Short mmCIF file of C-alpha atoms in Angstrom, two decimals:
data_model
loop_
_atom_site.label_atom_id
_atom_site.label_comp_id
_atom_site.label_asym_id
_atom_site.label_seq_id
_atom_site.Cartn_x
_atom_site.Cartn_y
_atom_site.Cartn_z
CA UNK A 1 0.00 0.00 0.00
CA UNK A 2 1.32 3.90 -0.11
CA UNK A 3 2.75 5.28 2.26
CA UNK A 4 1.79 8.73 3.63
CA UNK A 5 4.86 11.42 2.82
CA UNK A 6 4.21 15.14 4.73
CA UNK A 7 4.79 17.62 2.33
CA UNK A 8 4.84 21.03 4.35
CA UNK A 9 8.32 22.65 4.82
CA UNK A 10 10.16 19.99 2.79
CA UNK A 11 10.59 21.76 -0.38
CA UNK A 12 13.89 20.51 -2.31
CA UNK A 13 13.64 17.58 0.27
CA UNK A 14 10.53 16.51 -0.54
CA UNK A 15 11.08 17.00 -4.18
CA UNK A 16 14.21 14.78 -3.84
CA UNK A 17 12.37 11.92 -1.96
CA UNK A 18 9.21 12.22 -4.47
CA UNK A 19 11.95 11.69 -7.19
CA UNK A 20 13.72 8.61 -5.56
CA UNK A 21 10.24 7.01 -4.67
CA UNK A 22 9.09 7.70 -8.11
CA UNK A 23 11.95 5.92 -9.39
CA UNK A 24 11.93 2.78 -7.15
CA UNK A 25 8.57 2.09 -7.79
CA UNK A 26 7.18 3.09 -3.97
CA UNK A 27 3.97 3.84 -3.96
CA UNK A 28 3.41 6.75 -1.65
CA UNK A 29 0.58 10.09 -1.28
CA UNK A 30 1.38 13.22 -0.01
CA UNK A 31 -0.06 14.16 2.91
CA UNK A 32 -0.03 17.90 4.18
CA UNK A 33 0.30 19.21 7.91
CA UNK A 34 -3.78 20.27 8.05
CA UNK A 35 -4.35 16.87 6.42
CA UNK A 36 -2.77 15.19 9.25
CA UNK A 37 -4.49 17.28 11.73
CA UNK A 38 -7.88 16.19 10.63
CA UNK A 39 -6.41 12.44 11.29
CA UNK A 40 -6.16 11.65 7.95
CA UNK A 41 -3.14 9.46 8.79
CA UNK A 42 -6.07 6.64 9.37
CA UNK A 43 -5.61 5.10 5.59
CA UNK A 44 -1.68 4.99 5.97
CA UNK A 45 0.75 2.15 8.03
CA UNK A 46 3.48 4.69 7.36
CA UNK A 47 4.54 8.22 7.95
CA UNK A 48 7.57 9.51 5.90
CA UNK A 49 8.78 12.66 6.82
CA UNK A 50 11.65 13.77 4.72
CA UNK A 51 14.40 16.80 5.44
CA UNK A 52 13.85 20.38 6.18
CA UNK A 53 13.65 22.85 9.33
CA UNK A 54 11.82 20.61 12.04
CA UNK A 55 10.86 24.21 13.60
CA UNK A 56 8.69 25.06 10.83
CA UNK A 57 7.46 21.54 10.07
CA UNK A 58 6.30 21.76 13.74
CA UNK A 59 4.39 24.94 13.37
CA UNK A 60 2.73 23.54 10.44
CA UNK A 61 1.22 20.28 11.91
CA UNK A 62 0.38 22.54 15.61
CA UNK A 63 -0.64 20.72 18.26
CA UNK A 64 -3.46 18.67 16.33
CA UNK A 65 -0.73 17.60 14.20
CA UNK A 66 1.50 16.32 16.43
CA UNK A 67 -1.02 14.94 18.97
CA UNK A 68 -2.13 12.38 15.37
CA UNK A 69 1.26 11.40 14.43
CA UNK A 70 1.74 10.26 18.46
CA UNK A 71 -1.44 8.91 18.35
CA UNK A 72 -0.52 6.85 15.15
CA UNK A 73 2.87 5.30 16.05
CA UNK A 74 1.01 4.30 19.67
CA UNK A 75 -1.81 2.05 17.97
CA UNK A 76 0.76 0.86 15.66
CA UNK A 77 2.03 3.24 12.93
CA UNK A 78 5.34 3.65 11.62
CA UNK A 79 7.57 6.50 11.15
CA UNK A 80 10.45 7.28 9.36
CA UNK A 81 12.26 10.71 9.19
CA UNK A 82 15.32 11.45 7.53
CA UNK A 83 17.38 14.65 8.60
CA UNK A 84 15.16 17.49 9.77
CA UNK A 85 12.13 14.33 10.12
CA UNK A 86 14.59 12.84 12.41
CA UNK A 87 15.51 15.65 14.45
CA UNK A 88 11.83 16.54 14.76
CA UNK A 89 10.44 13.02 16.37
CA UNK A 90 13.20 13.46 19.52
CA UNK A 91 13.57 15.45 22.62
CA UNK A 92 14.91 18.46 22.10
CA UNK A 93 12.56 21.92 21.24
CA UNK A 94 11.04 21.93 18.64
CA UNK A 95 10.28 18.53 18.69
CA UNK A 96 7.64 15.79 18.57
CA UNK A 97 8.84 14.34 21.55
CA UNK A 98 8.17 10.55 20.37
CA UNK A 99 11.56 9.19 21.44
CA UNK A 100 13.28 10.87 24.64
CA UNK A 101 16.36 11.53 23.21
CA UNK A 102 17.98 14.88 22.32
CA UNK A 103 20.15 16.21 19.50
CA UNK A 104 24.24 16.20 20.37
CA UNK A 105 24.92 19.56 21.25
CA UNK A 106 26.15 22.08 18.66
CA UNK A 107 29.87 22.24 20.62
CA UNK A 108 30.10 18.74 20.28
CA UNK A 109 29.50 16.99 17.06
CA UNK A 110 30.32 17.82 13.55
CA UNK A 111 27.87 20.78 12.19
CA UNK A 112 28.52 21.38 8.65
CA UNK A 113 29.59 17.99 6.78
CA UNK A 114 28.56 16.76 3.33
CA UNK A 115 28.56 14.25 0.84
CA UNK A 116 29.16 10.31 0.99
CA UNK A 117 30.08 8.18 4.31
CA UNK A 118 30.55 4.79 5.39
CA UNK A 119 28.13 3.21 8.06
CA UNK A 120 28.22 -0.10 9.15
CA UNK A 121 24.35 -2.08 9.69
CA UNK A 122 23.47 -4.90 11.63
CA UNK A 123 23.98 -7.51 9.60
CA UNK A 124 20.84 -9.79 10.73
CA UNK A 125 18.17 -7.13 10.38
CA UNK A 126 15.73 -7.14 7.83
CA UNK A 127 16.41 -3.37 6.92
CA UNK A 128 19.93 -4.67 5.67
CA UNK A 129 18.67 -7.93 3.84
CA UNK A 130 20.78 -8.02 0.57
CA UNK A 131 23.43 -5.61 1.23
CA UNK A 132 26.63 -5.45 2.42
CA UNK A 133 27.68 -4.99 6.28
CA UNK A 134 29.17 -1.18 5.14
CA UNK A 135 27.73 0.86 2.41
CA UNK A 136 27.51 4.08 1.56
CA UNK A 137 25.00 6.90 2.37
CA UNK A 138 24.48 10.50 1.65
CA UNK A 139 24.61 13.10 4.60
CA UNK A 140 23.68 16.76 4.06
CA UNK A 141 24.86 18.61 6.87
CA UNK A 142 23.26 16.18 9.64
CA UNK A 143 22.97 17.19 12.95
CA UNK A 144 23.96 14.22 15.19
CA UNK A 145 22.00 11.92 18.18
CA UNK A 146 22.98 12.44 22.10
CA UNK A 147 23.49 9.07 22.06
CA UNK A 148 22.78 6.17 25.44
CA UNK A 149 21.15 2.99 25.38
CA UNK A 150 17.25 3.11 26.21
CA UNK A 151 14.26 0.34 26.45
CA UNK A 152 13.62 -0.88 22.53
CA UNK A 153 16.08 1.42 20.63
CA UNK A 154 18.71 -0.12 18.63
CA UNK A 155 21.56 1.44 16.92
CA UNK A 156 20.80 0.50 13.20
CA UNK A 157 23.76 2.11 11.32
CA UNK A 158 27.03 3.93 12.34
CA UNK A 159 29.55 6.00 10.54
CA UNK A 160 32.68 4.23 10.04
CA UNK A 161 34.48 6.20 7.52
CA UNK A 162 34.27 9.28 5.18
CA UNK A 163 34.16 8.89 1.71
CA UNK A 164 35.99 10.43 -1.47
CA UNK A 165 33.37 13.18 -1.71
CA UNK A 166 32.81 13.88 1.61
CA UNK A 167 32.98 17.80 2.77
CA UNK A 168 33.64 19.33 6.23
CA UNK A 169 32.68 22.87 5.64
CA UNK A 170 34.27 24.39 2.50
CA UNK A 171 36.90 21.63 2.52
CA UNK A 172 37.14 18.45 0.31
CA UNK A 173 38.55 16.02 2.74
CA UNK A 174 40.02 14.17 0.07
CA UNK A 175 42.58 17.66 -0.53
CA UNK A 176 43.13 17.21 3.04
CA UNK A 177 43.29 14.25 4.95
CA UNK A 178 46.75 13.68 3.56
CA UNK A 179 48.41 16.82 4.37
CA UNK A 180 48.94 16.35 8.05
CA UNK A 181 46.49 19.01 8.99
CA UNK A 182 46.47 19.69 12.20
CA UNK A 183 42.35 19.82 13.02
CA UNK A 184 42.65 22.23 16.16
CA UNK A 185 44.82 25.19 14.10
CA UNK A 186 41.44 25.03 11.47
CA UNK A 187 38.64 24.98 14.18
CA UNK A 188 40.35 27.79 15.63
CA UNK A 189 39.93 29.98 12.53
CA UNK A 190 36.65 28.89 11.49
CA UNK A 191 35.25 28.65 14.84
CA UNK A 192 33.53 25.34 14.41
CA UNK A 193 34.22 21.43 14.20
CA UNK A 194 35.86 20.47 11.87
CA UNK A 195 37.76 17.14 12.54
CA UNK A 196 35.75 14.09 10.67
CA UNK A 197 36.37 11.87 13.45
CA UNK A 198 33.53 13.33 15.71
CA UNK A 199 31.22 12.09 13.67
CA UNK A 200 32.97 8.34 13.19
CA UNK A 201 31.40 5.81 15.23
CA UNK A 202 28.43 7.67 16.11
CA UNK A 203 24.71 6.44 15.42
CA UNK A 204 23.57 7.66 11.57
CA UNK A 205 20.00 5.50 11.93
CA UNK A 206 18.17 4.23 14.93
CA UNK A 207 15.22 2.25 15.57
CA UNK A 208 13.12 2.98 18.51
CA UNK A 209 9.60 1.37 19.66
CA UNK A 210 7.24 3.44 21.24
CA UNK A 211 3.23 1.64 21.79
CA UNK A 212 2.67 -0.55 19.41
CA UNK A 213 4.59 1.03 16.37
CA UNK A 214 7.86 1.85 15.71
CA UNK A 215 10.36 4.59 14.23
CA UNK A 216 13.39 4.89 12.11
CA UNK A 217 15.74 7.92 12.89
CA UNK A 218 18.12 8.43 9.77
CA UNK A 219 20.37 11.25 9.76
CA UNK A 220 22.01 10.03 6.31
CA UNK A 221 19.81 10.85 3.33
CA UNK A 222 18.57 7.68 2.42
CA UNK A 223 16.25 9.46 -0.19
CA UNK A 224 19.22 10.92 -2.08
CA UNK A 225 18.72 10.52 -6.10
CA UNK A 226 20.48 7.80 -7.81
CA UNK A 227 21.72 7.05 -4.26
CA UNK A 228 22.60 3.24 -5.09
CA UNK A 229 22.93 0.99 -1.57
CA UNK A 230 21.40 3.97 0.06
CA UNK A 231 18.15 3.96 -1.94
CA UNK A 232 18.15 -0.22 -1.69
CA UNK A 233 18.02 0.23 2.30
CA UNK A 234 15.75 3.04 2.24
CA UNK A 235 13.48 0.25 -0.31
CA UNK A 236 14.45 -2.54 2.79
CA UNK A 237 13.55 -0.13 5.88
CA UNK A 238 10.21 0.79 3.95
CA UNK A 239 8.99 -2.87 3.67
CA UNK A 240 10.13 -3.73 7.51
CA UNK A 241 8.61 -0.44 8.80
CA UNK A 242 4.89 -1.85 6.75
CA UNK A 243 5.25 -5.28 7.80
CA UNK A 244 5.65 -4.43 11.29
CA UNK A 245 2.44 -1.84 10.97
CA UNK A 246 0.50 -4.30 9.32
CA UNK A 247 0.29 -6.39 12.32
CA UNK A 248 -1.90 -3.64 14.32
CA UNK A 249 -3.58 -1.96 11.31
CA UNK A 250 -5.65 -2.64 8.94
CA UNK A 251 -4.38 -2.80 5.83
CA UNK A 252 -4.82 -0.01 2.51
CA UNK A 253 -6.96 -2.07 0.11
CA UNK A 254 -6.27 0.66 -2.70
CA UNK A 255 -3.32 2.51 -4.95
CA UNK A 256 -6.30 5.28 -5.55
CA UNK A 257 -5.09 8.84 -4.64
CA UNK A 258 -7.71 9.84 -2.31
CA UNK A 259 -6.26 13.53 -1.74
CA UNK A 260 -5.47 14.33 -6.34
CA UNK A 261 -7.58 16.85 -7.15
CA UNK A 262 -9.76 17.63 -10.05
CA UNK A 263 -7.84 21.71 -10.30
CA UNK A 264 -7.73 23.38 -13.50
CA UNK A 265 -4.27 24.13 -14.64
CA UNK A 266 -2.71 27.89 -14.63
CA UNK A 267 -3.83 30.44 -17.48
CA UNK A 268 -1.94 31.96 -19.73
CA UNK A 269 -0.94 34.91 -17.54
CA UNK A 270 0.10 32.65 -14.64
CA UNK A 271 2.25 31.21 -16.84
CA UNK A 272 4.00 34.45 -17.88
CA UNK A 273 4.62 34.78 -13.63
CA UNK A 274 5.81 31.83 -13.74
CA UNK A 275 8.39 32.16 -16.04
CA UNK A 276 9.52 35.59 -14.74
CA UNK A 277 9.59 34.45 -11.35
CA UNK A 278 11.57 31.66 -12.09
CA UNK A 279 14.14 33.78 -14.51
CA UNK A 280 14.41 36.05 -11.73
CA UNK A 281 15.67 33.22 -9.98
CA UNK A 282 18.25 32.02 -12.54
CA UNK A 283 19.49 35.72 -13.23
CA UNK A 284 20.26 35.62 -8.98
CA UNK A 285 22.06 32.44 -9.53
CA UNK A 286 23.46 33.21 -12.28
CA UNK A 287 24.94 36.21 -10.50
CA UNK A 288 26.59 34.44 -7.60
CA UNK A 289 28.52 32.11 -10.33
CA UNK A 290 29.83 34.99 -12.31
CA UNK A 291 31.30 36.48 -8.41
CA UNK A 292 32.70 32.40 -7.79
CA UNK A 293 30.15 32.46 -4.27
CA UNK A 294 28.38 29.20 -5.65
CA UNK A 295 28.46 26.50 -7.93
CA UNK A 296 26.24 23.34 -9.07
CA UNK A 297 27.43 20.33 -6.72
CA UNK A 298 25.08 18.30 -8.30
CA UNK A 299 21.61 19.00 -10.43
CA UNK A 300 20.05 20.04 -7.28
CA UNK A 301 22.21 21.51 -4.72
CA UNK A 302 24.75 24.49 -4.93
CA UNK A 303 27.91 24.11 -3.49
CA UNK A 304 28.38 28.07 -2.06
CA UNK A 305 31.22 30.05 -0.33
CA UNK A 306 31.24 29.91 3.77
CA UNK A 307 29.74 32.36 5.66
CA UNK A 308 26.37 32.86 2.96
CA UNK A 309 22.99 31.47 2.98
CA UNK A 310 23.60 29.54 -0.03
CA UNK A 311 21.16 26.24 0.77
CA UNK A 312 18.04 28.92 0.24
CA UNK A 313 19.35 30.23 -2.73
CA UNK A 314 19.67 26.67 -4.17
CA UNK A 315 16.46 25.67 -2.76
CA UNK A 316 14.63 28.68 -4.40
CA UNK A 317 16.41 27.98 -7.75
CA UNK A 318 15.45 24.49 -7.79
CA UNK A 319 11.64 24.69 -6.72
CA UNK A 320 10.90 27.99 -8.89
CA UNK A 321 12.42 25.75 -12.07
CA UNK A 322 10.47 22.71 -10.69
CA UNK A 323 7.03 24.70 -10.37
CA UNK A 324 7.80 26.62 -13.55
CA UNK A 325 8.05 23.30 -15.49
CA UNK A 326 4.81 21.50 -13.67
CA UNK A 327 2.99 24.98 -15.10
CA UNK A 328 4.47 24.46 -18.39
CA UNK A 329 2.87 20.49 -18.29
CA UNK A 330 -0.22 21.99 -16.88
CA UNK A 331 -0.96 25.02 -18.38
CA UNK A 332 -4.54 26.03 -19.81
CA UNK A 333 -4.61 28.72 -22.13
CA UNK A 334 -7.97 27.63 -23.93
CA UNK A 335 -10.49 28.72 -20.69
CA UNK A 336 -12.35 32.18 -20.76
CA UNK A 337 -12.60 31.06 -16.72
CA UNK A 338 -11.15 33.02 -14.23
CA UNK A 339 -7.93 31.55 -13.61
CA UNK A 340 -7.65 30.57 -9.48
CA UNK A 341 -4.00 30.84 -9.95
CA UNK A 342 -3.57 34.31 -11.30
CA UNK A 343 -3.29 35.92 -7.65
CA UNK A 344 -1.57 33.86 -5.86
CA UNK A 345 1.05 33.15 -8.46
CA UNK A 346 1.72 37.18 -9.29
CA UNK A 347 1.68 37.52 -5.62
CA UNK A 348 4.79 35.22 -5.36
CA UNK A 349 6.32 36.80 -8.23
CA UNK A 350 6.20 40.08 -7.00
CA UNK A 351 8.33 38.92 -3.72
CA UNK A 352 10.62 36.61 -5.42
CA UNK A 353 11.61 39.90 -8.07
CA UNK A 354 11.76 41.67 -4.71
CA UNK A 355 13.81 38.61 -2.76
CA UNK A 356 16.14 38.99 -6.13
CA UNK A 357 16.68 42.52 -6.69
CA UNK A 358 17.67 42.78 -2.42
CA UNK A 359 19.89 39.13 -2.49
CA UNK A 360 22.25 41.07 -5.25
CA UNK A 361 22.88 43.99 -2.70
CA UNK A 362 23.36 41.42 -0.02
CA UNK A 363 25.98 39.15 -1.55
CA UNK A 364 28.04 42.17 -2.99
CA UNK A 365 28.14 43.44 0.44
CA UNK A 366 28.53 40.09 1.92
CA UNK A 367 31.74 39.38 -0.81
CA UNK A 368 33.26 42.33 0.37
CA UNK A 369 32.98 41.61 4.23
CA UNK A 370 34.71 38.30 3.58
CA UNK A 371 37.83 39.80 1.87
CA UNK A 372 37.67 42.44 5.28
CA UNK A 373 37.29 39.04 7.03
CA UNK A 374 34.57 39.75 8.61
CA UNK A 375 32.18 37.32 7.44
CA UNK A 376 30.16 34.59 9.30
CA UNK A 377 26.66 33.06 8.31
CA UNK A 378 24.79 33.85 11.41
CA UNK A 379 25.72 36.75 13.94
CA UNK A 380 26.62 40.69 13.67
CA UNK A 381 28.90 41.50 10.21
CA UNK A 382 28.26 45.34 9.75
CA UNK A 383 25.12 47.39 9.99
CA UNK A 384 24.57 46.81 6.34
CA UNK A 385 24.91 43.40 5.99
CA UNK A 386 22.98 42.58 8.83
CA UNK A 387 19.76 45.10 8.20
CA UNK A 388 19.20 43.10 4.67
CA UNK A 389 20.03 40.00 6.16
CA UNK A 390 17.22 40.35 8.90
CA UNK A 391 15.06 41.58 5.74
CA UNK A 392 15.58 38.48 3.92
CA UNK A 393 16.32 35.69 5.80
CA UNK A 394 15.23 36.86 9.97
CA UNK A 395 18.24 36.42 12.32
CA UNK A 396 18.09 32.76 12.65
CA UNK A 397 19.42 29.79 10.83
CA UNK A 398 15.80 28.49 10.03
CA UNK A 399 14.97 31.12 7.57
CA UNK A 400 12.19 33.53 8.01
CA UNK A 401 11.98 37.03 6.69
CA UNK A 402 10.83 37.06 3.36
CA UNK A 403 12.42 33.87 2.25
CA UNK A 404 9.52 32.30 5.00
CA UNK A 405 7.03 34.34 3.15
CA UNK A 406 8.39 32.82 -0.67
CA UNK A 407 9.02 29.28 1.08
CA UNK A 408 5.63 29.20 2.43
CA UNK A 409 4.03 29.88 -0.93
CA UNK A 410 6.30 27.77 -2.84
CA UNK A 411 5.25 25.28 -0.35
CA UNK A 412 1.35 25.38 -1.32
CA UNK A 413 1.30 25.66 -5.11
CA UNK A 414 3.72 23.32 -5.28
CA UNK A 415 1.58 20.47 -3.43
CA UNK A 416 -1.71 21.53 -5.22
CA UNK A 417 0.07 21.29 -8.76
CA UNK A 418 1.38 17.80 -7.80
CA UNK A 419 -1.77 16.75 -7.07
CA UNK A 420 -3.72 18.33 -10.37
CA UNK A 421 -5.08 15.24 -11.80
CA UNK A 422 -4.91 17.10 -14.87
CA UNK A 423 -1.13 16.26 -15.64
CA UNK A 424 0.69 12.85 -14.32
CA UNK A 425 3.86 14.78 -14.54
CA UNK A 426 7.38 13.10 -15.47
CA UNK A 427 8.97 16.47 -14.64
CA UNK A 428 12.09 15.64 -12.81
CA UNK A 429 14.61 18.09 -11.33
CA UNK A 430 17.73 19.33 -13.36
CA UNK A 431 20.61 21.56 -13.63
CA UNK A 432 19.37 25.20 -14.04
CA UNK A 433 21.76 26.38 -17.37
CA UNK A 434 22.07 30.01 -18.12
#
């Protein structure tokens, strides 16, 4: 049967996992936060919850939300969360609360590393039938578990060893790791962790019972495109997690989308916005690659210079091409109806030109702080850089300002073009070329 995938506050993460599941053959629905409120998680045996800012994820579901999910795992549901959907199910604010354990504190484990790393599974589970005892996964700047033994939690996976790709910060540990650096004379400088080894040997996936159901914690991206052994375990953990719901609930007799919607596609002037908004987008991306702050890592994630925001910017560019193309599958030119998209699709156009036209001020001024040396990502820089900063992005590292105010939009029209039953759409995400 499906499973249920939460859609709010995911954005490039939930496009990533939609892709993956797409392309394994999963069958899944998207649920949204007010969905889950109004318990629809009743025709599901499990809950996917994919990356993204637990905080606003949380404020989505409110205390409805998060009262159903409990309420589901109890009676027998299962959960899995990768990243941010990992984070969110433990202890520490904002949180679900589902298992009591907290997040490692910032001081302590690794905060910024990226790319491919070894874990090592237990061998005998049925999450790693088929693969080998080590394999690797794809982390995207993790946070880590506070780590002790409790009552029916298991350690399913641990990181062993970095891989050729993997990133701490701005540095390729592959440039690195044979150079003798000395780890303390770095952290010093950048102020943070940087030495790979905090995060070797430390839990990447756990399994914790709670009632009747159960949850998988995964840190690494198991969703990751084209993700190999990564996406076969993700496949494993999906049929364990169902097998183990399907003992206490009753099973999804259908494949039938209850929550696609007969919408009529955008008009022809929504499809102008969209277009401008997203070539707005490309111009500001465009931008940061002519002044070397950011480059394509891979189709859908920028690689940018320390101290800038650049996982927004990437996560704009991606899900402004993404909703540009569904319009472009969609689109319904023919209809002397009024178009239901018009407003709220010039409405997000006229903050993403705005979002643009302020990001170029910010990263010229933020380019020349960092040759002053005076540049980090969150905290005080000058009175210039941190008035359009605050304007943009609020004052935290989950964003708010008026990339909240895009995100959140994004966020709907993206879910109710998905579910248009007007289009089954093969639109998959690429590399935005200029």
């Amino acid at each position: 049967p499906p499973i249920a995938v939460l859609w709010d506050q995911s954005l490039l993460w939930g496009l990533i996992c939609r892709q993956t599941l797409r392309s394994l053959e999963v069958p899944f629905h998207f649920l949204s936060a007010a969905e889950v409120a109004r318990g629809c998680l009743n025709r599901y045996r499990v809950l996917l919850v994919s990356g993204g800012w637990a905080s606003h994820k949380i404020r989505a579901l409110g205390r409805a939300g998060r009262n159903q999910i409990n309420h589901f795992i109890e009676h027998g549901g299962s959960y899995i969360g990768f990243c941010g959907g990992a984070g969110m199910a433990l202890a520490s604010p904002p949180c679900l609360g589902l298992v009591p354990l907290e997040r490692m504190p910032m001081t302590e484990r690794l905060p910024n590393a990226s790319g491919s790393v070894q874990i090592r599974g237990v061998a005998d589970h049925p999450a790693w039938q088929g693969l080998p005892e080590e394999i690797p996964v794809s982390v995207w700047w993790p946070s880590q578990f506070a780590w002790h033994p409790l009552p029916r939690t298991l350690c399913l996976g641990a990181y062993t060893a970095p891989c050729k790709d993997f990133w701490v910060a701005d540095l390729p540990l592959s440039d690195v790791k044979g150079q003798q650096v000395d780890w303390n004379n770095w952290e010093r400088v950048y102020g943070i962790n940087l030495d790979p080894k905090r995060l070797m040997g430390q839990p990447a996936i756990l399994e914790v019972g709670l009632g009747k159901g159960r949850l998988i914690l995964s840190y690494p991206h198991l969703e990751t495109p084209e993700d190999g052994l990564g996406n076969q375990l993700l496949v494993n953990v999906l049929k364990y997690l169902d097998d183990e719901a399907s003992r206490h609930l009753t099973p999804v007799n259908t494949l039938e989308n209850p929550w696609t919607e007969e919408i009529r596609p955008p008009g022809g002037e929504s499809l102008q916005a969209l277009h401008a908004l997203r070539d707005a987008v490309n111009d500001l991306i465009a931008f940061g690659e002519r002044h070397l702050l950011w480059y394509w890592r891979s189709p859908w994630l920028l690689r940018w210079q320390r101290g800038i925001r650049g996982l927004e910017y990437g996560m704009l560019a991606v899900t402004t091409q993404f909703l540009a193309d569904l319009g472009n599958v969609t689109t319904d030119s023919c209809s002397s109806k009024p178009d239901p998209w018009k407003e709220p699709i010039q409405s997000l156009e006229k903050e993403i030109q705005q979002f643009c036209r302020q990001a170029k001020v910010l990263l010229l001024e933020e380019k020349l702080a960092g040759h002053a040396g005076n540049l980090s990502k969150i905290g005080k820089v000058n009175e210039r850089v941190d008035e359009l900063r605050l304007y943009l992005f609020g004052n935290h590292m989950n964003h708010g300002g008026l990339c909240r105010s895009i995100f959140d939009q994004l966020d709907h029209l993206l879910l109710q073009l998905l579910r248009s039953r007007i289009q089954n759409s093969g639109v998959r995400m690429i590399r935005l070329k200029h």
